[in-house]
XYZ file of N, CA and C in Angstrom:
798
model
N 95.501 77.021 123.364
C 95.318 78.394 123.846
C 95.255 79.334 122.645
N 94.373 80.724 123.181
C 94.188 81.422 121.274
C 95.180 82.176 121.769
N 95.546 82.784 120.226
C 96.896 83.748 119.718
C 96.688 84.654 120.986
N 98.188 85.077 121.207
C 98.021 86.296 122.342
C 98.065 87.687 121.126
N 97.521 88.494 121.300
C 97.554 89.601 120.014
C 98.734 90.206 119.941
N 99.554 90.322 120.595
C 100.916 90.966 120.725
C 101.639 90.235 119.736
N 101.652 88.976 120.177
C 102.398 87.630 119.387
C 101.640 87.154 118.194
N 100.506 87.366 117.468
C 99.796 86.631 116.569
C 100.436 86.396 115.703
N 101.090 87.948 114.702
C 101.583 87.917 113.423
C 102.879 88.542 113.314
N 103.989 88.359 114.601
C 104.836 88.745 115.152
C 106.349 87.751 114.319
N 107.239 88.482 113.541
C 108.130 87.788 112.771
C 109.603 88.398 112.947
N 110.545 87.563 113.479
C 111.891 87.632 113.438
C 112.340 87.416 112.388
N 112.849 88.578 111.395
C 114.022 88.275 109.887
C 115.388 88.314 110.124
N 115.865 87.742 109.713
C 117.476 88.045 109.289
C 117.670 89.033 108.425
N 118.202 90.440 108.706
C 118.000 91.838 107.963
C 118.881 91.067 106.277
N 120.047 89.915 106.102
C 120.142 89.197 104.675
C 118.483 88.998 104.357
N 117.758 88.135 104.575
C 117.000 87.405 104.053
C 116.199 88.424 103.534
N 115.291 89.520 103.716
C 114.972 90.525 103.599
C 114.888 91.060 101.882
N 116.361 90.637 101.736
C 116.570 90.726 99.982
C 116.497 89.882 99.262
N 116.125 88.235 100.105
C 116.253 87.062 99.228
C 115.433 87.462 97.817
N 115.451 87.289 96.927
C 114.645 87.378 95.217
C 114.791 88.585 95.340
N 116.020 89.652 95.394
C 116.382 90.770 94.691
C 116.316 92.224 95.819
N 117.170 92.694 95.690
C 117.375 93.804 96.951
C 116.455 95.065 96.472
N 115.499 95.112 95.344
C 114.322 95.628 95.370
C 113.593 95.953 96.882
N 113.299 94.781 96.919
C 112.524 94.411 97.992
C 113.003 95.025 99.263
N 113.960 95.629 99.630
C 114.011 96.535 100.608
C 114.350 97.717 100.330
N 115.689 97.863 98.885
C 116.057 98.930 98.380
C 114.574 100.115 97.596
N 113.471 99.520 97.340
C 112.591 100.273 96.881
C 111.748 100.948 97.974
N 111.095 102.155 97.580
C 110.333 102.616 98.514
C 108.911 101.446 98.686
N 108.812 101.486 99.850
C 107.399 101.170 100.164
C 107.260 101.219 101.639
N 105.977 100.734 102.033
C 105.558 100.689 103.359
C 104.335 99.724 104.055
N 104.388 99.748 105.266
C 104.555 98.214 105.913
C 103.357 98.766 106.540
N 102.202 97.758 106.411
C 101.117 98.653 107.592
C 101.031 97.789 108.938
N 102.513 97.764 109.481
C 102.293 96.998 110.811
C 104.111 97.551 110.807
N 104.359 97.995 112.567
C 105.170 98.990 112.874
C 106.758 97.807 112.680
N 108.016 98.131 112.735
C 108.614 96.960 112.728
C 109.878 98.139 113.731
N 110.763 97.042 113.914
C 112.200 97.371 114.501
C 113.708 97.035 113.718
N 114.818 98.161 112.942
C 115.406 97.203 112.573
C 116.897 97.406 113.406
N 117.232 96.310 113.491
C 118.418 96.434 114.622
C 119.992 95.610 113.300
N 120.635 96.554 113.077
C 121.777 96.110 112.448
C 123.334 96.260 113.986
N 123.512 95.169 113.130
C 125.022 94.711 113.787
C 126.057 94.541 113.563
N 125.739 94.704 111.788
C 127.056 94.633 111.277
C 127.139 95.284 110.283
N 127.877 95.938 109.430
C 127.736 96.773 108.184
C 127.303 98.294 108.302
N 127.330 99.182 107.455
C 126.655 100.431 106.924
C 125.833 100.333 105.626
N 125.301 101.106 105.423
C 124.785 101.500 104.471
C 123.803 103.192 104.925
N 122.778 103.110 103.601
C 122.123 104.516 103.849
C 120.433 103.883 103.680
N 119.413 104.422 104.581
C 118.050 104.330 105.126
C 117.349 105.354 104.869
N 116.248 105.622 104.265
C 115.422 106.669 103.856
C 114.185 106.528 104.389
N 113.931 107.305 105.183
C 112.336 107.103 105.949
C 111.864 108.522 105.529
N 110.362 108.505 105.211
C 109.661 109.680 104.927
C 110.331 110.674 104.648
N 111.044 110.443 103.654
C 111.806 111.196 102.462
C 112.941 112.043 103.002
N 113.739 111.457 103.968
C 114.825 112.144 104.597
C 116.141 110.961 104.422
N 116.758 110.728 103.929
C 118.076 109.802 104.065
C 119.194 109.968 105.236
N 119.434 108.845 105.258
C 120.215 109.198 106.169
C 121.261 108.165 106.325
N 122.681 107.928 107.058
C 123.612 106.730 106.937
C 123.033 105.780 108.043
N 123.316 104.567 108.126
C 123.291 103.732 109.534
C 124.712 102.851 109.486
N 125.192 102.575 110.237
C 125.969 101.198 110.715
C 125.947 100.725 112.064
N 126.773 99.516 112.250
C 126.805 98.994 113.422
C 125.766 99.127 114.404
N 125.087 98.488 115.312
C 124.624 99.026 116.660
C 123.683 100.181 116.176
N 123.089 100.307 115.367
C 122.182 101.012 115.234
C 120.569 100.618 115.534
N 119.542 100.636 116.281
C 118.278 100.295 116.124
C 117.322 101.476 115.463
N 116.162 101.298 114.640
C 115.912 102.164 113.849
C 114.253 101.547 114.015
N 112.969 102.262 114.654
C 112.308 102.018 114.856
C 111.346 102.871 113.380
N 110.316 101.929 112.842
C 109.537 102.531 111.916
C 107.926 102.571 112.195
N 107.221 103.421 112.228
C 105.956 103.131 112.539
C 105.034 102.712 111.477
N 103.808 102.090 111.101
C 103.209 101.487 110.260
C 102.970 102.456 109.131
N 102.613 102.403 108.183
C 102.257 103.570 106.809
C 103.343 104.545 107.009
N 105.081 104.128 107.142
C 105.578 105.086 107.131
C 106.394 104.279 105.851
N 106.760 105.422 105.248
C 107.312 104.982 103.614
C 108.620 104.939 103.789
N 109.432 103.987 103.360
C 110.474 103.832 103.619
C 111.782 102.867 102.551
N 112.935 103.224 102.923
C 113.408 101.791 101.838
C 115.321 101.972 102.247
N 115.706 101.122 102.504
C 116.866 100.876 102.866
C 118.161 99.767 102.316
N 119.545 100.196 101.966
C 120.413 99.692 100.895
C 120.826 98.115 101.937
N 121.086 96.803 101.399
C 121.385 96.239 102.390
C 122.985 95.358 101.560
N 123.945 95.541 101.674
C 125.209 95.220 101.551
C 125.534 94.022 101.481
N 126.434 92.849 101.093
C 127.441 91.982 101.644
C 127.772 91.690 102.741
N 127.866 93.073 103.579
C 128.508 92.864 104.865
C 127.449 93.334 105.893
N 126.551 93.543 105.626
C 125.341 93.782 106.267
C 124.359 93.075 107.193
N 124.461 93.132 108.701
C 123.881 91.801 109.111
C 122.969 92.306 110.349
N 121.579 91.654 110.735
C 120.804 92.300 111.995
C 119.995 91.493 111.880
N 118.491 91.925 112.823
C 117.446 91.175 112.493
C 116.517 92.741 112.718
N 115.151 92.249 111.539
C 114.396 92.638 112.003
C 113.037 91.929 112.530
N 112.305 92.890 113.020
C 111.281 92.814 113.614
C 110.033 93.282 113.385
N 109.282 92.484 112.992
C 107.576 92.955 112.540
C 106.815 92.268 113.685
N 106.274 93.640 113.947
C 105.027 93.386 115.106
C 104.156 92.715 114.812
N 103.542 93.032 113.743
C 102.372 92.661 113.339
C 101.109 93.890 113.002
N 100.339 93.586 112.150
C 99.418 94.851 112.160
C 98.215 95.282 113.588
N 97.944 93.993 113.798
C 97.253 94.396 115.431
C 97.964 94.301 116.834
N 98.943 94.606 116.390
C 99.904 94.561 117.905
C 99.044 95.644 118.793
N 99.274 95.311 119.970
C 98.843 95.721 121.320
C 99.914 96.326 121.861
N 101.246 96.092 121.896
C 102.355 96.600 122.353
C 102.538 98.161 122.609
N 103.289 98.852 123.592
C 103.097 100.078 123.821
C 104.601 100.095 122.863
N 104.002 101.318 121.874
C 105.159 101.149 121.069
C 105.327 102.520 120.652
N 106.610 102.956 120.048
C 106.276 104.427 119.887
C 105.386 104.710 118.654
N 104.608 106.440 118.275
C 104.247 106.828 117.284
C 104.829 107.439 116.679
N 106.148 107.412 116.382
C 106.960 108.306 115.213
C 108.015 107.652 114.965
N 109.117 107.833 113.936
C 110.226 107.133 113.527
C 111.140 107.148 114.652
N 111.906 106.272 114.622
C 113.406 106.821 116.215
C 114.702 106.233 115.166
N 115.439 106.594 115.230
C 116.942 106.044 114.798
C 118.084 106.262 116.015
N 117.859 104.798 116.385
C 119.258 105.191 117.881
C 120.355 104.562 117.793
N 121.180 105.322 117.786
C 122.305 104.788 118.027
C 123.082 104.129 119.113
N 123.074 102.964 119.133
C 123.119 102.741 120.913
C 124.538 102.355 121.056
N 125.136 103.327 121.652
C 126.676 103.233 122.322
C 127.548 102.299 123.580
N 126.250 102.269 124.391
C 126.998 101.434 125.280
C 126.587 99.910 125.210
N 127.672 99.485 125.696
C 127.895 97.964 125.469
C 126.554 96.970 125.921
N 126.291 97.693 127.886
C 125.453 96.822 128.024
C 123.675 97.362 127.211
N 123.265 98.144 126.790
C 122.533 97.969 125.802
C 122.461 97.258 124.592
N 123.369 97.166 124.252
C 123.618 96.457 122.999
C 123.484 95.069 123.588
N 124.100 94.691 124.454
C 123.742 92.774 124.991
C 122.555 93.028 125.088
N 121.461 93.661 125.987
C 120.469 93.643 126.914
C 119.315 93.219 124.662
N 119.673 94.072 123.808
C 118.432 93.646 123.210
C 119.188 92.347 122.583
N 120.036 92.330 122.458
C 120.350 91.239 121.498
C 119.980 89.551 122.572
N 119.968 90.217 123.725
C 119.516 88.382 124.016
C 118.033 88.718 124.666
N 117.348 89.944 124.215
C 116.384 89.920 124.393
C 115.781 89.569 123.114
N 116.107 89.665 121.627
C 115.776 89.025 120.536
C 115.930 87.489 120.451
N 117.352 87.262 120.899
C 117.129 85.586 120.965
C 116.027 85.051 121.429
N 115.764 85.797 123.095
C 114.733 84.735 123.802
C 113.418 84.960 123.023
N 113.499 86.091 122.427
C 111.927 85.769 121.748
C 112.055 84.783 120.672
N 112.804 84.850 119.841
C 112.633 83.647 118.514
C 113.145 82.642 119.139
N 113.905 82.221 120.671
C 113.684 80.848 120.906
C 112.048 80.536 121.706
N 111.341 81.047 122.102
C 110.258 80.974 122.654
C 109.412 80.660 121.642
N 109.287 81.493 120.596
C 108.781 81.592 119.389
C 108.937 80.151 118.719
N 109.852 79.816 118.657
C 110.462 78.212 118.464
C 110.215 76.973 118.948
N 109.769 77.666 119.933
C 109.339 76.102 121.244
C 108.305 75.532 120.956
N 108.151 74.544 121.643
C 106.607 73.654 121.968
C 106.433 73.768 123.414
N 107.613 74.771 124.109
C 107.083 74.372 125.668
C 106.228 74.989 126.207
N 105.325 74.283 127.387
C 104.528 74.942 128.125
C 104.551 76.705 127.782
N 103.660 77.411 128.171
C 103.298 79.043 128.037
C 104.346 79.449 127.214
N 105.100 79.145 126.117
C 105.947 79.706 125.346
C 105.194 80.916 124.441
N 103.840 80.892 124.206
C 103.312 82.265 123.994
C 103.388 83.086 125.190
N 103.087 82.915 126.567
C 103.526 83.868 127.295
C 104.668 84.041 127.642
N 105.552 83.431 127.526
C 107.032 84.012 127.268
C 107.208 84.460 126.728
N 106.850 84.598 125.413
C 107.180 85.329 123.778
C 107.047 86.712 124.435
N 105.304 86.734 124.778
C 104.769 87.830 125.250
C 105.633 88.967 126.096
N 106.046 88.354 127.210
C 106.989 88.727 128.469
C 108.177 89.323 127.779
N 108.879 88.529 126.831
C 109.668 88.897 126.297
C 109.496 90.666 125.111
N 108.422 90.526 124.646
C 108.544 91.849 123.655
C 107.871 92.862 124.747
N 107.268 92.543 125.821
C 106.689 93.704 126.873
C 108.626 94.006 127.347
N 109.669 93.264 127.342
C 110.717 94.227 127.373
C 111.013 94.692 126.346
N 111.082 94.191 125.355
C 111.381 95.412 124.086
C 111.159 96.366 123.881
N 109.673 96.085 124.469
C 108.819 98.111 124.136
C 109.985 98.964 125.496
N 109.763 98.212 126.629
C 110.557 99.199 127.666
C 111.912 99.330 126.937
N 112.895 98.288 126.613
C 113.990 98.767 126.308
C 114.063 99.838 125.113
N 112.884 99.647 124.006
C 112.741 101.286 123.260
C 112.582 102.450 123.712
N 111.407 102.061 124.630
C 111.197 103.688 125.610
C 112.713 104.333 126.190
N 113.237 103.004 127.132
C 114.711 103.991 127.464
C 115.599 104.012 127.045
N 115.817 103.815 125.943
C 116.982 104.115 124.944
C 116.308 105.463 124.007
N 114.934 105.360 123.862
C 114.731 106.776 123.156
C 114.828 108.290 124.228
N 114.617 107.817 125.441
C 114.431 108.911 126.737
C 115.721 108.834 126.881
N 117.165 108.375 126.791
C 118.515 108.215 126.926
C 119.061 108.684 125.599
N 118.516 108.899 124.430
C 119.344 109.580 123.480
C 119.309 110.942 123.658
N 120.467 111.653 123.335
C 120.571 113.215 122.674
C 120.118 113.493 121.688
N 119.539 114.730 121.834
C 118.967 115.361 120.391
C 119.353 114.885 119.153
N 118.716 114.429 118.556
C 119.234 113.918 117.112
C 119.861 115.328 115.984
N 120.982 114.832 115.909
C 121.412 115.670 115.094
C 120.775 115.633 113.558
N 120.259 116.135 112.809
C 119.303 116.220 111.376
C 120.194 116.833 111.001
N 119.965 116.067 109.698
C 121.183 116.882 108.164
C 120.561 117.735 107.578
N 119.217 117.840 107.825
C 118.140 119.068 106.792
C 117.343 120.034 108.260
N 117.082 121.129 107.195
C 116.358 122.019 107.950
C 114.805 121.162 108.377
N 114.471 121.699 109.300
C 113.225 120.621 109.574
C 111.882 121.597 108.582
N 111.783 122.894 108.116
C 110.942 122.772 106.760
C 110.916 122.274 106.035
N 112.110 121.659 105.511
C 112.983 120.735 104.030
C 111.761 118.987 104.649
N 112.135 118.422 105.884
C 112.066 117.286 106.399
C 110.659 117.137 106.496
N 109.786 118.203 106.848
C 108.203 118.266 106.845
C 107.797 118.095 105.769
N 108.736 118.943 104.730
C 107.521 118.511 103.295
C 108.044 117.246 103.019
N 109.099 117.018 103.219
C 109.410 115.276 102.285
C 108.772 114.773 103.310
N 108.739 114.428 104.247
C 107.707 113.471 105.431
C 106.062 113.869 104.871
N 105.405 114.766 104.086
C 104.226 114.983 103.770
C 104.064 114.422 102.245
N 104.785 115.239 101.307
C 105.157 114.369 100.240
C 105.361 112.994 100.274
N 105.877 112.067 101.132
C 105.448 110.821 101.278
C 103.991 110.137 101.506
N 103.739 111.115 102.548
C 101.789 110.534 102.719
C 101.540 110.458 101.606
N 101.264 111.658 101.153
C 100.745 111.807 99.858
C 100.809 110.879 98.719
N 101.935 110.400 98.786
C 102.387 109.242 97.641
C 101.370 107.973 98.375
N 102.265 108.022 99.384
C 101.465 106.612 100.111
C 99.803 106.171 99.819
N 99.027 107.490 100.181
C 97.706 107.669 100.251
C 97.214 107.609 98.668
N 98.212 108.117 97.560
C 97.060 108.504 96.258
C 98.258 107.648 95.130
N 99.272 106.515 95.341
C 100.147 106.524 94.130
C 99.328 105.563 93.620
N 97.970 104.553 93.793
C 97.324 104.319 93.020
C 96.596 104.946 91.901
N 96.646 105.828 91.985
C 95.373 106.879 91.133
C 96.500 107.124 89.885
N 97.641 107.075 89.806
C 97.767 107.556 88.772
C 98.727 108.930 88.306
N 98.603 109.639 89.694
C 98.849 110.563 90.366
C 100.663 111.413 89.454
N 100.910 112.812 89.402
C 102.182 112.441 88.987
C 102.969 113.611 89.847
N 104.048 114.512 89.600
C 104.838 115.203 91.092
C 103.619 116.215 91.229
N 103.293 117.156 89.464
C 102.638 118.212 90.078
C 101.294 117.926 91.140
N 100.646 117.180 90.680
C 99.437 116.415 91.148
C 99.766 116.201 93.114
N 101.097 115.714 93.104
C 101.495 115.498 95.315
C 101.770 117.476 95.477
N 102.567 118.451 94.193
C 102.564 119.527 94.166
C 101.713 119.979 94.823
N 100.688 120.189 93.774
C 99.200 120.617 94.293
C 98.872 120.551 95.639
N 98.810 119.400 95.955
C 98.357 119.002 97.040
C 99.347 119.427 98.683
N 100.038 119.805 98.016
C 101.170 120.411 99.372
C 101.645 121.865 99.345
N 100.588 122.625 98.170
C 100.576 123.890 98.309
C 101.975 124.004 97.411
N 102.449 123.517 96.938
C 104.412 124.368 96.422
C 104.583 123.604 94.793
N 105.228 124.598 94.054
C 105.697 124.170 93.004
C 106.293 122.703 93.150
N 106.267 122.343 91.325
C 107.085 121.113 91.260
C 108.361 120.837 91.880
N 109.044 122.126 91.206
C 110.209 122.387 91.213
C 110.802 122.391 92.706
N 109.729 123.346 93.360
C 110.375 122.828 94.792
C 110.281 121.534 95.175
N 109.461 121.055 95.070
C 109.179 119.597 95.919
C 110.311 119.211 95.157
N 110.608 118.910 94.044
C 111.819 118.085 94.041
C 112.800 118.593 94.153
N 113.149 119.847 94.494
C 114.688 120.523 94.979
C 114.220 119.838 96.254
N 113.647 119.872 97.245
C 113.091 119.734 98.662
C 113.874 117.971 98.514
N 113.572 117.350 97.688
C 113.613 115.827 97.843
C 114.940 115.340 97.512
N 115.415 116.264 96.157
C 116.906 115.858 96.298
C 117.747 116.397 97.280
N 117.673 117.603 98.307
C 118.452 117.812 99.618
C 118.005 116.943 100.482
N 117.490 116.158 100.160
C 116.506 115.406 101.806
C 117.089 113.938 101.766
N 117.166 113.102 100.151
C 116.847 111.725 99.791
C 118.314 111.703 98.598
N 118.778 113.250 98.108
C 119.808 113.274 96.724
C 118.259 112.412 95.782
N 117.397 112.212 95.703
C 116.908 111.725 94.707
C 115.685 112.801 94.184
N 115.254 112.920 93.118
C 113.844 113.607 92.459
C 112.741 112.792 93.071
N 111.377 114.033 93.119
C 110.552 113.701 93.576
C 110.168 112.899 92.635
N 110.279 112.731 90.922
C 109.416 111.931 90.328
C 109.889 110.254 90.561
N 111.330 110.553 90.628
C 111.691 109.207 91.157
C 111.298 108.412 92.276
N 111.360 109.111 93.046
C 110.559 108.582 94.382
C 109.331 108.103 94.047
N 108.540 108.706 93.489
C 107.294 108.253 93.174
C 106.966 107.124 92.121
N 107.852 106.997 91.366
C 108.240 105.973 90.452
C 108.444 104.693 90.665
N 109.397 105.077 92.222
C 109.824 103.901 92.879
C 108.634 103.036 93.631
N 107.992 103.809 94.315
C 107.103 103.200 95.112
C 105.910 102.148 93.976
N 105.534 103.173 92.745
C 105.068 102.746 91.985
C 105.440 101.512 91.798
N 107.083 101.198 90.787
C 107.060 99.932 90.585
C 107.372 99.048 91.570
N 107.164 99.291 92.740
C 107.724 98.416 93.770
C 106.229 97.402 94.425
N 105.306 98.746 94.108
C 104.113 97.615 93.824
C 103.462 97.084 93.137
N 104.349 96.644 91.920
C 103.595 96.343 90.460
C 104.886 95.352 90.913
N 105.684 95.151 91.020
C 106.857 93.902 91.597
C 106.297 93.143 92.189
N 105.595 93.872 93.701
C 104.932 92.923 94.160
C 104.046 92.293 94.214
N 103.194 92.839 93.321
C 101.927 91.808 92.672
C 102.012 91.234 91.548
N 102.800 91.350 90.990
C 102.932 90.848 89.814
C 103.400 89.216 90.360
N 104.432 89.453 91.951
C 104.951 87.834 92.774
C 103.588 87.451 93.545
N 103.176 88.085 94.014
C 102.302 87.352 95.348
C 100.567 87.746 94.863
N 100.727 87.798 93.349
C 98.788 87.513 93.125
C 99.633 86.718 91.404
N 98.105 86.742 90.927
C 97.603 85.907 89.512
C 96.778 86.852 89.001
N 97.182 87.992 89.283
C 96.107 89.071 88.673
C 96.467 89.298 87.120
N 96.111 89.211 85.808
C 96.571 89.602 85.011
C 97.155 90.701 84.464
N 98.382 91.202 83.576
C 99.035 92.228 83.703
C 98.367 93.507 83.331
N 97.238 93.327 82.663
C 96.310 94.296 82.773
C 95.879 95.481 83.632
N 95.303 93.829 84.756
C 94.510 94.249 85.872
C 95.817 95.358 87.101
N 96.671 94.311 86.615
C 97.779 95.219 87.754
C 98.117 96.500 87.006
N 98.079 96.600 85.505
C 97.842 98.306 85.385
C 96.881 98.962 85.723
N 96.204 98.221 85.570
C 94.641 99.454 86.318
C 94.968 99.688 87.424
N 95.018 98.717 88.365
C 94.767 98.558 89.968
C 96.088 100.135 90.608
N 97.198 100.202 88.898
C 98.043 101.362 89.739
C 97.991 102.686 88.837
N 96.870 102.387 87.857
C 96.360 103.842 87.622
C 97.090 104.246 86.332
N 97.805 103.227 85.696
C 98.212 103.697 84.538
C 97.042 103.621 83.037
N 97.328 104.315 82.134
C 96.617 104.523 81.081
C 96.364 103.314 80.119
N 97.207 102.339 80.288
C 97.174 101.464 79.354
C 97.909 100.010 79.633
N 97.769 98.784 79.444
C 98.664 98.364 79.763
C 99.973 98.390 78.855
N 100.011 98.981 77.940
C 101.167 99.312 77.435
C 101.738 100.518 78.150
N 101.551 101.437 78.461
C 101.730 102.479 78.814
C 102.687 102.097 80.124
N 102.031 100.637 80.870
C 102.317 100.271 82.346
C 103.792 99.636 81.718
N 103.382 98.600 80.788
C 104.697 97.464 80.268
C 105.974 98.455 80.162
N 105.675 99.630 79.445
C 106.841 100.462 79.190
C 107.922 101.225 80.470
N 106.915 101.716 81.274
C 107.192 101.519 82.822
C 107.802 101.103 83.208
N 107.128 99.970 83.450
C 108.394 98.652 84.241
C 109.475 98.522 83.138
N 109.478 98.180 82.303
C 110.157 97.883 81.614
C 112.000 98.835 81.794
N 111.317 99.986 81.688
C 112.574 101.039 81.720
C 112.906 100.836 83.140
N 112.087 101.102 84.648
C 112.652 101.019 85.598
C 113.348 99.548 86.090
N 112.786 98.165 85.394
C 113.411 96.951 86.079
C 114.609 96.214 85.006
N 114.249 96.920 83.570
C 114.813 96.328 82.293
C 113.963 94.565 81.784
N 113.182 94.648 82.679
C 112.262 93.161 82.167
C 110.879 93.847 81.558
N 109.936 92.973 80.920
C 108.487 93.453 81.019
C 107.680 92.780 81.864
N 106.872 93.314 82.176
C 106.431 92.556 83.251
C 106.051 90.809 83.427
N 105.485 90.572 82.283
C 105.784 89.027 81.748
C 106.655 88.020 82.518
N 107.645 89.234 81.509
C 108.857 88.381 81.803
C 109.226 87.951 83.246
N 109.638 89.212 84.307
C 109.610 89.706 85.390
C 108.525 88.579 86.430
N 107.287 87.980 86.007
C 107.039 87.668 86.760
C 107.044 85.798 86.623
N 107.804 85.350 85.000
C 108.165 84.378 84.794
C 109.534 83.831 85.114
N 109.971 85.126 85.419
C 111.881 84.818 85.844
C 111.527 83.963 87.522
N 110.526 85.022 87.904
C 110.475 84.675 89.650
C 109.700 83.474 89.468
């Protein structure tokens, strides 16, 4: 039988595994162009979506939509799963970020053995176990819908002018941090001084806008440097730096390796 599209490229993580080869890999900004779910169960830490931070623990589900920039601390004691749809999911799913906190008990069972049955379905060889899979995430989307129509107003730590430009200031990164691009340059482009955008980013994230942008930067020179054979060159061009020295020095200061090295350690 062919892939059901809901289910094609549909992946259950262990929110540990996530950091296996270095907590980069979630702690850095980046973004996912296929929507995901992350459901923690155990631990705290702090989550930054489109340039707003914020705490999570326990019982928290935290829905992200695709090209949304993001990056989250993951602990020792830190434990959940997430969930990637996939980039052509079909699923009725929401279009904006959600962070819920879900309080009552029987919500909290209702997804958690609604996650099992999908990664045991997912697991099987039995008969229609893709349409089970299926059956199974057509409740997920409902159990998102009414847990987002069942929360109270989200309380926000920033003024929502502060939260618009860092949620825009992210596109912006997202859309142009190949080019080369540097704060005044996302400045420009959002109408406001440097200076504000990064006062704007450290009330929003405690971090500078150049950092942010830094981050995302080397977070994709990390990841190609693991998952291609492109030479270290080519991966400076491909992110818009001047030289590949110019790039080596880069990484170098933000990871303490050169890239070489960095991609001979892994």
């Amino acid at each position: 039988m062919a892939d059901i599209p809901a289910i094609a490229n549909l992946r259950l993580v262990a929110i540990p595994r996530l950091a296996a080869g270095g907590r980069w890999r979630v702690e850095a900004m980046r973004s996912l162009s296929e929507p995901q779910l992350l459901w923690f169960t155990r631990g705290q830490g702090r989550i930054t979506i489109a340039g707003v931070t914020r705490g999570y623990g326990p019982n928290n589900a935290i829905f992200i939509p695709a090209g949304t920039m993001h990056g989250f601390e993951v602990g020792q004691h830190v434990f959940g799963t997430a969930v990637f749809f996939g980039r052509d999911t079909d699923l009725a799913l929401p279009n904006r970020t959600h962070h819920l906190r879900i309080r009552e008990n029987s919500a909290q069972v209702e997804l958690n053995l609604t996650l099992d049955a999908i990664g045991r379905e997912q697991a099987s060889d039995k008969p229609a176990h893709d349409r089970a899979t299926q059956h199974y995430l057509g409740l997920l989307s409902v159990w998102l819908e009414r847990q987002i129509a069942a929360q109270p107003p989200e309380d926000l730590p920033h003024p929502e002018s502060a939260r618009k430009l860092a949620a825009r200031f992210t596109q912006v990164v997202e859309r142009d941090f190949r080019n080369g691009i540097g704060v005044a340059d996302c400045a420009a482009a959002l109408g406001v001084t440097p200076t504000h955008l990064s006062r704007v980013c450290r009330t929003t994230t405690g971090r500078s806008a150049k950092a942010i942008l830094a981050d995302r930067v080397i977070f994709e020179a990390r990841r190609m440097l693991l998952e291609t054979r492109m030479p270290v060159q080519e991966v400076a061009q491909a992110l818009g730096f001047a030289s590949p020295a110019y790039f080596t020095r880069a990484f170098q200061h933000h990871t303490g390796k050169t890239p070489t090295d960095f991609r001979r350690g892994a």
